[in-house]
Amino acid sequence: MKILGIDPGIARCGWGIVEVQNAKCKVQNYGCAETKVNIPVEKRLLTVYKAITELIKKHKPDVLAIEELFFNTNAKTALIVGQARGVVLLAAANFGLKTAIYTPLQVKMAITGYGRAEKAQIGQMVKVLLKLPEIPKPDDVADALAVALTHAFTNKKLR
């Protein structure tokens, strides 16, 4: 099974491709779709949409796993990130791709076993679990790989 993990965002949308074979996870590729602050929001959203569409075409994942939004302070930021998340889900729907949604708590529990894990802990565990030479940067990429791993670990078909 090939999983496209996404950490949605408008400035940086992290992504990671994890393949699961024989109950083992192996990273295929990862990166970050970035947009510039000084361009109109609709063009930024189009950039994110096109990046995800190209990833789906190139890597042909079986499922897209995405993080649910959690914001407790800035409503404006939550709205714009929600729009970016929406275009990612639209891209998946356009390709008939199955989607799985995980809360930050679910991701932290699956990756570290601790629901209040810090970003650094998530990054370190992603590095260890995927046998990477270093923690993927920026944090959005490590988070995207963590979401993909969460799907791998919680998908009942893999057990």
Short mmCIF file of C-alpha atoms in Angstrom, two decimals:
data_model
loop_
_atom_site.label_atom_id
_atom_site.label_comp_id
_atom_site.label_asym_id
_atom_site.label_seq_id
_atom_site.Cartn_x
_atom_site.Cartn_y
_atom_site.Cartn_z
CA MET A 1 0.00 0.00 0.00
CA LYS A 2 1.27 3.45 -0.92
CA ILE A 3 0.20 6.32 1.36
CA LEU A 4 0.41 10.04 0.57
CA GLY A 5 0.58 11.85 3.90
CA ILE A 6 -0.29 15.54 4.01
CA ASP A 7 0.24 18.25 6.60
CA PRO A 8 -2.00 20.93 5.06
CA GLY A 9 -1.02 24.58 4.94
CA ILE A 10 -1.15 27.60 2.68
CA ALA A 11 2.44 28.81 3.11
CA ARG A 12 3.85 25.28 3.39
CA CYS A 13 1.98 22.09 2.62
CA GLY A 14 4.13 19.18 3.70
CA TRP A 15 3.84 15.83 1.94
CA GLY A 16 5.36 12.39 2.21
CA ILE A 17 4.97 9.10 0.36
CA VAL A 18 5.28 5.99 2.50
CA GLU A 19 5.01 2.49 1.09
CA VAL A 20 3.96 -0.42 3.28
CA GLN A 21 5.03 -3.92 2.27
CA ASN A 22 5.01 -6.96 4.51
CA ALA A 23 4.12 -4.75 7.51
CA LYS A 24 7.25 -2.62 6.94
CA CYS A 25 7.17 1.09 6.14
CA LYS A 26 9.59 2.63 3.69
CA VAL A 27 9.73 6.27 2.61
CA GLN A 28 9.48 6.80 -1.15
CA ASN A 29 9.73 10.58 -1.31
CA TYR A 30 8.86 13.72 0.62
CA GLY A 31 8.83 17.47 0.30
CA CYS A 32 6.93 20.67 0.76
CA ALA A 33 4.75 22.74 -1.57
CA GLU A 34 5.43 26.36 -0.69
CA THR A 35 3.65 29.56 -1.68
CA LYS A 36 4.65 33.19 -1.35
CA VAL A 37 2.76 35.48 1.01
CA ASN A 38 2.61 38.35 -1.48
CA ILE A 39 0.45 36.60 -4.09
CA PRO A 40 -3.37 36.42 -3.99
CA VAL A 41 -4.83 33.63 -1.90
CA GLU A 42 -6.60 32.00 -4.86
CA LYS A 43 -3.27 31.65 -6.68
CA ARG A 44 -1.68 30.19 -3.56
CA LEU A 45 -4.49 27.65 -3.32
CA LEU A 46 -4.07 26.81 -7.00
CA THR A 47 -0.35 26.20 -6.39
CA VAL A 48 -1.16 23.77 -3.56
CA TYR A 49 -3.81 22.04 -5.68
CA LYS A 50 -1.47 21.63 -8.64
CA ALA A 51 1.34 20.30 -6.43
CA ILE A 52 -0.91 17.65 -4.86
CA THR A 53 -2.37 16.73 -8.26
CA GLU A 54 1.14 16.20 -9.66
CA LEU A 55 2.09 14.05 -6.66
CA ILE A 56 -0.98 11.88 -7.15
CA LYS A 57 -0.28 11.50 -10.88
CA LYS A 58 3.41 10.70 -10.36
CA HIS A 59 3.27 8.41 -7.31
CA LYS A 60 -0.20 6.85 -7.71
CA PRO A 61 -0.89 6.44 -3.98
CA ASP A 62 -3.61 4.08 -2.75
CA VAL A 63 -4.77 6.50 -0.06
CA LEU A 64 -4.30 10.10 1.02
CA ALA A 65 -3.94 10.59 4.78
CA ILE A 66 -4.37 14.15 6.01
CA GLU A 67 -4.22 15.85 9.37
CA GLU A 68 -7.38 17.37 10.80
CA LEU A 69 -7.08 21.03 11.67
CA PHE A 70 -6.71 22.10 15.27
CA PHE A 71 -6.50 25.79 16.12
CA ASN A 72 -7.40 27.36 19.41
CA THR A 73 -6.24 30.94 18.89
CA ASN A 74 -6.20 32.47 15.41
CA ALA A 75 -9.47 32.04 13.49
CA LYS A 76 -8.09 33.77 10.38
CA THR A 77 -5.22 31.29 10.17
CA ALA A 78 -7.62 28.39 10.70
CA LEU A 79 -9.80 29.57 7.81
CA ILE A 80 -6.96 29.87 5.30
CA VAL A 81 -5.40 26.55 6.33
CA GLY A 82 -8.87 25.02 6.05
CA GLN A 83 -9.06 26.30 2.48
CA ALA A 84 -5.71 24.67 1.69
CA ARG A 85 -6.93 21.45 3.27
CA GLY A 86 -10.03 21.68 1.11
CA VAL A 87 -8.08 21.89 -2.14
CA VAL A 88 -6.01 18.87 -1.07
CA LEU A 89 -9.20 16.89 -0.44
CA LEU A 90 -10.59 18.12 -3.78
CA ALA A 91 -7.47 16.87 -5.58
CA ALA A 92 -7.90 13.46 -3.92
CA ALA A 93 -11.59 13.35 -4.85
CA ASN A 94 -10.81 14.25 -8.47
CA PHE A 95 -8.68 11.12 -8.70
CA GLY A 96 -11.10 8.92 -6.77
CA LEU A 97 -8.45 8.54 -4.08
CA LYS A 98 -9.52 7.19 -0.71
CA THR A 99 -8.86 9.59 2.17
CA ALA A 100 -8.20 9.13 5.85
CA ILE A 101 -8.30 11.97 8.37
CA TYR A 102 -6.36 11.97 11.65
CA THR A 103 -6.37 14.42 14.51
CA PRO A 104 -3.08 15.77 15.86
CA LEU A 105 -3.69 13.68 19.02
CA GLN A 106 -4.08 10.50 16.95
CA VAL A 107 -0.85 11.25 15.07
CA LYS A 108 1.11 11.96 18.26
CA MET A 109 -0.20 8.80 19.92
CA ALA A 110 0.55 6.61 16.90
CA ILE A 111 4.07 7.97 16.41
CA THR A 112 5.30 8.58 19.96
CA GLY A 113 2.73 6.96 22.25
CA TYR A 114 2.28 10.34 23.95
CA GLY A 115 -0.56 12.72 23.07
CA ARG A 116 1.33 15.85 24.08
CA ALA A 117 4.50 15.12 22.14
CA GLU A 118 6.43 18.13 20.85
CA LYS A 119 7.36 18.73 17.19
CA ALA A 120 10.94 17.66 17.90
CA GLN A 121 9.76 14.32 19.29
CA ILE A 122 7.60 13.70 16.23
CA GLY A 123 10.50 14.52 13.91
CA GLN A 124 12.88 12.25 15.79
CA MET A 125 10.46 9.33 15.73
CA VAL A 126 9.79 9.81 12.00
CA LYS A 127 13.55 9.70 11.43
CA VAL A 128 13.91 6.50 13.48
CA LEU A 129 10.82 4.72 12.14
CA LEU A 130 11.70 5.41 8.50
CA LYS A 131 15.47 4.95 9.01
CA LEU A 132 16.25 8.41 7.61
CA PRO A 133 19.71 9.96 7.95
CA GLU A 134 18.21 13.14 9.46
CA ILE A 135 14.92 14.63 10.56
CA PRO A 136 13.02 15.88 7.49
CA LYS A 137 12.76 19.67 7.31
CA PRO A 138 10.75 21.80 7.55
CA ASP A 139 8.53 20.45 10.34
CA ASP A 140 5.62 20.28 7.88
CA VAL A 141 7.40 17.47 6.01
CA ALA A 142 8.07 15.45 9.16
CA ASP A 143 4.43 15.98 10.14
CA ALA A 144 3.22 14.75 6.74
CA LEU A 145 5.34 11.61 7.05
CA ALA A 146 3.96 11.16 10.58
CA VAL A 147 0.40 11.31 9.20
CA ALA A 148 1.27 8.68 6.57
CA LEU A 149 2.80 6.46 9.26
CA THR A 150 -0.28 6.94 11.43
CA HIS A 151 -2.40 5.56 8.63
CA ALA A 152 -0.01 2.65 8.17
CA PHE A 153 -0.10 1.83 11.88
CA THR A 154 -3.85 2.18 12.33
CA ASN A 155 -5.06 0.58 9.09
CA LYS A 156 -6.61 -2.73 10.09
CA LYS A 157 -5.61 -4.34 6.78
CA LEU A 158 -1.94 -4.10 7.78
CA ARG A 159 -2.24 -6.08 10.98
#
